[in-house]
XYZ file of C-alpha atoms in Angstrom:
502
model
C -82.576 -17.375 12.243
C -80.777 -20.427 14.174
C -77.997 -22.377 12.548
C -75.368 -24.795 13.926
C -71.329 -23.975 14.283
C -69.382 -25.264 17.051
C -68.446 -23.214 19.794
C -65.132 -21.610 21.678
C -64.718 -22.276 25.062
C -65.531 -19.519 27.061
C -63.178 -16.669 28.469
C -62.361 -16.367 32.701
C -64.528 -14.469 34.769
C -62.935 -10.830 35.762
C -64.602 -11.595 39.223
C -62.685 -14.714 40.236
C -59.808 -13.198 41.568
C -61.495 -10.123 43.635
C -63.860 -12.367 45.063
C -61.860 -14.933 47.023
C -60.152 -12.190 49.008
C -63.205 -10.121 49.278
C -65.281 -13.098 50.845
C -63.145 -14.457 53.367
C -64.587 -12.476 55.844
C -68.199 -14.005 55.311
C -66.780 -17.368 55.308
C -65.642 -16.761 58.719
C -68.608 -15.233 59.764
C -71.058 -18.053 58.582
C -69.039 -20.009 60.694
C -69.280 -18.123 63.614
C -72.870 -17.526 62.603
C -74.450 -20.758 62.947
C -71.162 -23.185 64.480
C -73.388 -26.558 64.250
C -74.222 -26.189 60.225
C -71.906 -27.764 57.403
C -69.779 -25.674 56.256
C -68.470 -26.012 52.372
C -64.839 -26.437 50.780
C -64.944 -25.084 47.230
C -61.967 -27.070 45.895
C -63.047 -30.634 47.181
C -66.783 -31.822 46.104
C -68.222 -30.377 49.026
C -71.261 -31.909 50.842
C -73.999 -30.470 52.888
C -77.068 -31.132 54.245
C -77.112 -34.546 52.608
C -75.470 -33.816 49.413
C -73.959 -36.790 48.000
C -70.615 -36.009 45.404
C -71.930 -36.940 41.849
C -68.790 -38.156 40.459
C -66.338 -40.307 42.286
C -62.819 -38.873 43.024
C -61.178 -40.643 41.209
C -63.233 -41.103 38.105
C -62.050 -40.660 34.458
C -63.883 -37.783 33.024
C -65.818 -39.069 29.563
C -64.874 -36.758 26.350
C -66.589 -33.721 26.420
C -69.700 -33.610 23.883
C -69.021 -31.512 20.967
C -70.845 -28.250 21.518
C -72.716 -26.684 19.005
C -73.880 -22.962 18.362
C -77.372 -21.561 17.848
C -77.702 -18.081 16.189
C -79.973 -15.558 16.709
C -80.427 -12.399 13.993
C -81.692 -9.204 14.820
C -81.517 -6.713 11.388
C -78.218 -6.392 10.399
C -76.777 -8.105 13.167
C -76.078 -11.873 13.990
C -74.783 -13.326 17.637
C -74.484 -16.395 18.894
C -76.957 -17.874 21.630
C -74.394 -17.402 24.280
C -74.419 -20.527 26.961
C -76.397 -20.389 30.712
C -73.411 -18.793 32.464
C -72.622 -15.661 30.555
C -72.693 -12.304 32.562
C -71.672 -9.088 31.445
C -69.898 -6.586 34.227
C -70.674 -2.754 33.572
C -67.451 -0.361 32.838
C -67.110 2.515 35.213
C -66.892 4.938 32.777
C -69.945 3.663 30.512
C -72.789 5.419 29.858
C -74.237 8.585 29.513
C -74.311 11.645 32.348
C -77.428 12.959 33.000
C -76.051 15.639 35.589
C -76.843 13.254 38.705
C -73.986 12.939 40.997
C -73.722 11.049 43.556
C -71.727 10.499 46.795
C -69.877 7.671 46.145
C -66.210 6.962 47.526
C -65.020 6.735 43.812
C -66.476 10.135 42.830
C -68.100 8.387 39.877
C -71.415 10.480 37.950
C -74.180 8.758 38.172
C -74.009 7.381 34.485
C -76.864 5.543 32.916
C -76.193 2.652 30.345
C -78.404 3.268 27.424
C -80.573 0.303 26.137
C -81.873 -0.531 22.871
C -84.632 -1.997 21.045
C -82.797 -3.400 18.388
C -79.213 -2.869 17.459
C -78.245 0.609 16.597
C -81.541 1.602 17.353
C -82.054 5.057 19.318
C -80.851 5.136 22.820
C -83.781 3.886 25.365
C -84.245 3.285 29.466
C -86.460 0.355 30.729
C -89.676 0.540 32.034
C -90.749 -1.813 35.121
C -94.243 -2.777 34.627
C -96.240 -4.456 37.544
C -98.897 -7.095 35.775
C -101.022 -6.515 38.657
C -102.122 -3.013 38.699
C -100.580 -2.488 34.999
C -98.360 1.093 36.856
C -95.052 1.243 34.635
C -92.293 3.154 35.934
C -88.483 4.256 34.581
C -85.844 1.995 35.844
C -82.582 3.751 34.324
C -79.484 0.986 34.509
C -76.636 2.785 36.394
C -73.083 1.563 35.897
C -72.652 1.292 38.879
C -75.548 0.723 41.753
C -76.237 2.709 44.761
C -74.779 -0.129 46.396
C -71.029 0.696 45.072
C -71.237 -2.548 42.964
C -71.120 -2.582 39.452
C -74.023 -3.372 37.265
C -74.314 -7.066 35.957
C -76.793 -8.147 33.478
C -77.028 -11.661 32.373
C -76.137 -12.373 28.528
C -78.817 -14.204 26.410
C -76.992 -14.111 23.292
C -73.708 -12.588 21.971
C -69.894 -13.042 22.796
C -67.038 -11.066 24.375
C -65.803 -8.464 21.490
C -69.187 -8.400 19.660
C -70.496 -4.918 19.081
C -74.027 -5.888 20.257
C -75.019 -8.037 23.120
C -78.576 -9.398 23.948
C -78.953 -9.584 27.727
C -82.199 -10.309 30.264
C -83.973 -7.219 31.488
C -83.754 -6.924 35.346
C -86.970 -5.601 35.886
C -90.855 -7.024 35.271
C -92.238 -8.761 33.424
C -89.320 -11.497 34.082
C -87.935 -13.563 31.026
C -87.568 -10.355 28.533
C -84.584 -9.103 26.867
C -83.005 -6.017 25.899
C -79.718 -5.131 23.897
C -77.110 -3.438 24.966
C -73.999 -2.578 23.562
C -70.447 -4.565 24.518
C -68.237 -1.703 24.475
C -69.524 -0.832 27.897
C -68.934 -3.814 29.366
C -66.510 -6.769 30.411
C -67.652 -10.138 29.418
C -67.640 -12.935 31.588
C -68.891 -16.485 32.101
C -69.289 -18.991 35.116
C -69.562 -22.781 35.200
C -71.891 -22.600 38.255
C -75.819 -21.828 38.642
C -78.564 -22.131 41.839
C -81.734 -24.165 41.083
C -84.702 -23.168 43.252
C -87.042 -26.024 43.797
C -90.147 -24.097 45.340
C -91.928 -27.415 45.575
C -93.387 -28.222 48.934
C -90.432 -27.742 51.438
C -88.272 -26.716 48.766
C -84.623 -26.940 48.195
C -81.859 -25.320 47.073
C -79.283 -26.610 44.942
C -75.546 -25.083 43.545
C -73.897 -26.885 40.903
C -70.665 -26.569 38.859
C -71.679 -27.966 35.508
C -72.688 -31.616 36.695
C -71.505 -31.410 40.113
C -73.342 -31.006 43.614
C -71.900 -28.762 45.489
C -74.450 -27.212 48.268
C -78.003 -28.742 49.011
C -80.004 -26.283 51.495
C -83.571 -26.010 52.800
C -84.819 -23.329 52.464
C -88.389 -20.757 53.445
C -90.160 -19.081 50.783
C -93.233 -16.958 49.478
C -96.498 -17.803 51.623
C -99.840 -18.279 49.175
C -100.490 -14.253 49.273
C -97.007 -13.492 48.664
C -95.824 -16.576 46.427
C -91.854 -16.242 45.067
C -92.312 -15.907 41.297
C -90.828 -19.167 39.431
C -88.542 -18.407 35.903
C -85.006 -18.073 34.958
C -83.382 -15.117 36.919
C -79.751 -14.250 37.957
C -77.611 -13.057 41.327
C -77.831 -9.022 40.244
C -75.027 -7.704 43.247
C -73.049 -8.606 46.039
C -73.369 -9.305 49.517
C -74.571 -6.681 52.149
C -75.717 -6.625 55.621
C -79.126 -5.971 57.035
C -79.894 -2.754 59.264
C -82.904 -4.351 60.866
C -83.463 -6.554 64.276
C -86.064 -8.517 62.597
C -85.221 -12.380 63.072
C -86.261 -13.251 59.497
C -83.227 -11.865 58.318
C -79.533 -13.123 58.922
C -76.686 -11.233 58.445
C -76.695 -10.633 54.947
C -78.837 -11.195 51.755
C -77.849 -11.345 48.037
C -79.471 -9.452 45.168
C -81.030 -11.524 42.981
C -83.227 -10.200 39.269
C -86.047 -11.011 40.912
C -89.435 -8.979 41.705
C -92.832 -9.663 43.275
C -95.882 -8.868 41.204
C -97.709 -8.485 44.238
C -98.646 -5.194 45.989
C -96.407 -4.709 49.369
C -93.822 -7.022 48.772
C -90.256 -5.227 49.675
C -91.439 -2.017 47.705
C -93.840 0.903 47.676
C -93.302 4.720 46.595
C -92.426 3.390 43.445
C -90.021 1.339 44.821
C -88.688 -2.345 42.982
C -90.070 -5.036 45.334
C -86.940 -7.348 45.593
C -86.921 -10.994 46.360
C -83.421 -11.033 47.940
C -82.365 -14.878 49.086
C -80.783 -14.251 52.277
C -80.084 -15.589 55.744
C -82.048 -16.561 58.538
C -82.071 -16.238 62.225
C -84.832 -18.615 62.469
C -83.661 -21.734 60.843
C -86.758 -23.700 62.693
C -88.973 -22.002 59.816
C -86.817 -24.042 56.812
C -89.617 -26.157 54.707
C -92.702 -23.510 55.513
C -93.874 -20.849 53.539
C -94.201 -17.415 55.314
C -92.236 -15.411 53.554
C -93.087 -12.432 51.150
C -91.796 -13.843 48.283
C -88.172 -13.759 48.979
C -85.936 -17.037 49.545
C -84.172 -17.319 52.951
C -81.887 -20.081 54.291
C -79.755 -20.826 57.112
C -77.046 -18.141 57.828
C -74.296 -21.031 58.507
C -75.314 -22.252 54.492
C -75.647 -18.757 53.117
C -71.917 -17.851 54.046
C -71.627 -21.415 52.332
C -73.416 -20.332 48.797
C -71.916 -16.827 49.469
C -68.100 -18.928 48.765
C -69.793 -20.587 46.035
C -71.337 -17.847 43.585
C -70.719 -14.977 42.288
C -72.879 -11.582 40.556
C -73.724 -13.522 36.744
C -74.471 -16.085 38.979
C -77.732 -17.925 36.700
C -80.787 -18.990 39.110
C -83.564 -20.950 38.383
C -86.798 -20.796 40.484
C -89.554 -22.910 39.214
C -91.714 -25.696 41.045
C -91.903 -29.085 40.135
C -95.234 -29.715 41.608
C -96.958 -27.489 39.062
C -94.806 -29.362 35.974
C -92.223 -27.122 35.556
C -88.502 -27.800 34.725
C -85.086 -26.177 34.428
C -84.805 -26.372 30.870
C -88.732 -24.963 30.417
C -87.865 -21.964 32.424
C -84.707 -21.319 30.712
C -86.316 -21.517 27.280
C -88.900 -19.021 28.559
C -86.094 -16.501 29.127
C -85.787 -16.393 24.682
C -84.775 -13.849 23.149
C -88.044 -12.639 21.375
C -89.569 -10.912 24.017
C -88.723 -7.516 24.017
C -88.659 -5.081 27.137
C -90.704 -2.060 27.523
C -88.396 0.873 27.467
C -89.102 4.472 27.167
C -86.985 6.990 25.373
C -83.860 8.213 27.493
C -83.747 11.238 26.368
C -86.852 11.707 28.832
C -85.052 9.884 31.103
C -83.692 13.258 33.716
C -87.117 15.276 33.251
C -89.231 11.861 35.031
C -87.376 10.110 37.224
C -87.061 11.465 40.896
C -83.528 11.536 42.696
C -82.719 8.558 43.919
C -81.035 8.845 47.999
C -78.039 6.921 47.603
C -78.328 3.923 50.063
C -75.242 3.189 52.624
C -74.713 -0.560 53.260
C -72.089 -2.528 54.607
C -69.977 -3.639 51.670
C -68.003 -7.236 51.768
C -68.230 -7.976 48.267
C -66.653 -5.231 45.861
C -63.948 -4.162 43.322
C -61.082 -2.329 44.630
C -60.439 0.463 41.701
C -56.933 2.326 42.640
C -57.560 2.695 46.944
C -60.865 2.876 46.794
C -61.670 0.127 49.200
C -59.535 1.948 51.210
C -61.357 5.183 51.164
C -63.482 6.155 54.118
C -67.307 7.220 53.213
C -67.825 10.685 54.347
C -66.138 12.241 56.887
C -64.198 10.055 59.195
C -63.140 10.088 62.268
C -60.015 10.833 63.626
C -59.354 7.717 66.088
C -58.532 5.612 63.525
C -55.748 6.194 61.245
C -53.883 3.893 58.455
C -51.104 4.574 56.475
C -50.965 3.643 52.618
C -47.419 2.939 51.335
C -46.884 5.390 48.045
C -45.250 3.657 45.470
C -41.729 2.849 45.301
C -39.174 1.508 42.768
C -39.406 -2.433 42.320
C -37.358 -4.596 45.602
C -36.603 -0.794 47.814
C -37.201 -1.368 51.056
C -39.369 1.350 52.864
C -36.661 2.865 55.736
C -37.566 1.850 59.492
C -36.209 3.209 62.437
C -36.306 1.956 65.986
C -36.698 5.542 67.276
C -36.863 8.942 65.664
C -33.184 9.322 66.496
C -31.980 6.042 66.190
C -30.226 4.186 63.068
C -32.466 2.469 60.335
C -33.294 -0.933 60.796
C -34.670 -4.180 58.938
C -37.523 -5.528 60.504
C -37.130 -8.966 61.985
C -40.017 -11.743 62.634
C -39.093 -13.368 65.323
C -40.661 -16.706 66.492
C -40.976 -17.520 70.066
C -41.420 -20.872 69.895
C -38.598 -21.869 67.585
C -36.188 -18.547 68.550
C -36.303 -18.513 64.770
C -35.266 -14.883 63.605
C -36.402 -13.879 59.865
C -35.505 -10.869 58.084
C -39.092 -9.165 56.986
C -38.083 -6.135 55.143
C -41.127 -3.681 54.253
C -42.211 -3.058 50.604
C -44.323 -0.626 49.005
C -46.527 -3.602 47.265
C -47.277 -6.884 49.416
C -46.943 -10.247 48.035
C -50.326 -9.784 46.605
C -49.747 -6.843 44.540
C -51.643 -4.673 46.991
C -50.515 -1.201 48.764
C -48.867 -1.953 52.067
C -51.259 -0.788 55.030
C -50.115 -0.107 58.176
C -52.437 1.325 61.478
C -51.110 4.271 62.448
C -50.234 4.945 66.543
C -48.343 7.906 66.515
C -49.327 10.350 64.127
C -46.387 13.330 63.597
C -46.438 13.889 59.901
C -45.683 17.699 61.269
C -42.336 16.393 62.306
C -42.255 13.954 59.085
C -42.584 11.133 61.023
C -45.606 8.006 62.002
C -45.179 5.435 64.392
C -46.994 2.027 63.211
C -47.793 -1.126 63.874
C -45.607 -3.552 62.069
C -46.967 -6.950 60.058
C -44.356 -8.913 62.239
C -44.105 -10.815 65.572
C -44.453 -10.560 67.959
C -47.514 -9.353 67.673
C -48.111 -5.490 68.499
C -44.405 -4.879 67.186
C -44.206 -1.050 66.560
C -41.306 0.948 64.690
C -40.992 4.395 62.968
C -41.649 4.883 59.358
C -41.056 8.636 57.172
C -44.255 10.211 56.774
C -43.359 10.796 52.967
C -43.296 7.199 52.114
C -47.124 6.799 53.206
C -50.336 8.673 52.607
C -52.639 8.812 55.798
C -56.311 8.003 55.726
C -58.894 7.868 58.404
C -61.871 5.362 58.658
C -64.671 4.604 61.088
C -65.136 1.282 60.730
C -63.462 -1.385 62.973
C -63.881 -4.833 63.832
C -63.998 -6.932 66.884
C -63.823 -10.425 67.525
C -64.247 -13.084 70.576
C -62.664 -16.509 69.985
C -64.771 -17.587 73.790
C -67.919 -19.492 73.675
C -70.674 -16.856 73.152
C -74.742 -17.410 73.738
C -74.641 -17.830 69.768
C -71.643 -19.308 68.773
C -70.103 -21.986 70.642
C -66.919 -20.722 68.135
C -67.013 -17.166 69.160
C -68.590 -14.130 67.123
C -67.201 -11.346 65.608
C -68.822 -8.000 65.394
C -68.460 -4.614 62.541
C -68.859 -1.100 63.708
C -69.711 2.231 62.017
C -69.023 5.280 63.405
C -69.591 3.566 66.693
C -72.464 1.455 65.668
C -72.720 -1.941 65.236
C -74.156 -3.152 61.741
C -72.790 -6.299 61.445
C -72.565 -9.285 63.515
């Protein structure tokens, strides 16, 4: 049943704030990446490669159209067709525990979010089913992935604080839909969307609403690996490859999209994703070689990586063969169910699952999570994590172990400016003060740290009671010379003394 009502505006996204200071770090590295590339400013009507601004600065914006609201019904229940845009984010403590734990930092269960047929319908798990050797499989939703990101499934129809939500499957055949049920989830929306052009060259285009802001060539499925074309979404975050194969740049984005063809990115019952990711072989843009998958250049990817956000929606379709953005997006309807399979049958058929240890740059800090080493850590290198104080205390610093507390001063060489730069519990930002650790004697209730002051390398004492130590095995290094990629410099990520990242 469809019927007209106009519609609220829609609520924030619960992203928007994480994901600035989570992505900094791949802005930077895009740069360093690929120096000779555009790069993208996501306040200003950005332009690259060739994107014109569709709106002049200083152009009166017309009245906004009056919006009006579709309705969908489903037995007892009636939503609104919710607009291209709407994601839904995954609780951490929704679903149900089927006794699989997992080694995540948070110490979450693995926790499956039950799907259904039709609302209040028994509880079901989705089925992936490959239309070219017909081979259906279980593919159980986790809250949260084996990636450490939450799960995010794109809304088809329904608002924030209805009881039942109608969202797109993420698994084959594309374009179905599922519900699901809102209390397990946070409800979001976002003004921007990707559209895929996959004819000839093919292009890649972000908007917000009306609004260019990113134009990219792109490489994407040869003849016997084509990318499939319909209305699809950016699943997860951003992670880094663990592969010297040139295809790939230095990190790739999730998207809801799978091959139908055999030996694409899967096997052993594997999903075979079609990630869009970088490239180190930006000579390939406009030619189709790869398995179905999207790539583009790396400098451009840390621009799109700025742009977007999981709920991201993406269109791939091909203009060559007829198609269009609004055919594809009707094609993702809500009257095409999912396969599922009961969940109660869920534990007894699905094999464990290895949990799979990425490099992580786009996440949600829960408590100090993101400060949490994975596994066991070595010594080397040691932080300290100010515990919570009362509101405007200072933390105590001392000069030496015997000497009289001090307030930290920033002092500026240049200038011979001297600032008072007391040290609180909470940083401007609302986030635990961190502080690397040099001298660790917690047995004598004391650490010696590196202070956020200059000069730089400024060290003073700190009580060991007023900071929780943590170890981690990760560290960073950086060049600001010319290097033989980066006439900018390059900056490199290490593991447990290995380098995944670059």
């Amino acid at each position: 049943m469809i019927d007209g009502e106009r519609s609220r505006q829609p609520g924030p996204s619960p992203w928007s704030v994480a994901k600035h200071c989570a992505l900094a770090l791949i802005v930077v590295l895009s740069g360093c990446a690929e120096s000779s590339e555009p790069t993208i400013d996501d306040q200003a009507a950005p332009v690259a490669h060739g994107a014109e601004p569709s709106a002049k600065p200083n152009a009166v914006p017309a009245d906004p159209a009056p919006v009006v609201k579709q309705y969908l019904s489903a037995g007892d229940v009636t939503v609104a067709i919710a607009p291209l845009g709407s994601y839904i984010v995954a609780r951490s403590d929704a679903g149900v525990d089927l006794g699989r734990r997992s080694d995540k930092p948070s110490g979450f269960p693995d926790l499956v979010i039950p799907v259904f047929d039709e609302p209040g319908g028994p509880q079901r798990a989705l089925l992936d089913q490959n239309a070219v050797d017909e081979i259906a499989h279980y593919y159980p939703l986790f809250n949260w992935s084996q990636l450490d990101s939450p799960l995010v499934l794109r809304v088809l129809a329904g608002e924030a604080g209805d009881e039942w939500l109608l969202v797109q499957s993420p698994v084959r055949p594309h374009n179905h839909s599922i519900w699901v049920r809102g209390a397990d989830f946070d409800f979001g929306t976002t003004t921007r969307r990707v559209e895929i052009d996959l004819a000839g060259e093919g292009e890649l285009v972000v908007y917000d609403d009306d609004r260019v802001l990113l134009r990219s060539p792109i490489v994407h499925g040869r003849e016997s690996r084509p990318t499939p074309t319909h209305q699809t979404y950016l699943v997860g975050g951003v992670f880094g490859h663990q592969t010297e194969s040139e295809a790939y740049g230095y990190a790739q984005l999730e998207i809801a999209s799978y091959s139908e063809v055999l030996g694409t990115f899967g096997g052993n019952g594997a999903m075979p994703n079609n990630y869009l990711h970088g490239t180190n072989q930006p000579e390939l843009m406009g030619q189709q070689v790869s398995s179905g998958e999207i790539r583009m250049p790396n400098a451009l990817l840390g621009a799109l990586i700025a742009l977007v956000q999981p709920g991201t929606p993406i269109t791939l379709f091909n203009s060559a063969e007829g198609q269009t953005i609004e055919t594809l997006r009707d094609s993702a309807a809500p009257g095409r169910p999912a396969p599922t399979k009961p969940l109660t049958r869920l534990a007894a058929e699905i094999a464990p699952v290895a949990p799979r240890r990425l490099p992580q740059l786009w996440e949600t800090c829960r408590d100090l999570m993101c400060l949490t080493p994975v596994g066991a850590a070595p010594t080397e290198f040691q932080y300290a994590v100010a515990r919570p104080r009362p509101e405007g205390t200072q933390i105590p610093v001392y000069e030496t172990r015997t000497g009289p507390r001090r307030t930290l001063v920033d002092v500026n060489d240049i200038d011979d400016i001297s600032t008072p730069n007391p040290l609180f519990a909470e940083t401007t930002y609302g986030l635990p003060l961190v502080l690397r650790v040099i001298e660790n004697r917690t047995n004598e209730g004391w650490l010696k740290v590196q202070v956020p002051t200059r000069p730089n390398q400024s060290y003073a004492w700190v009580r060991s009671d007023d900071f929780e130590v943590h170890t981690t095995d990760v560290w960073v290094e950086a060049t600001v010379a010319a290097t033989s990629n980066s006439d900018a410099g390059q900056l490199w990520v290490y593991r447990d003394g290995k380098q995944i990242f670059t």
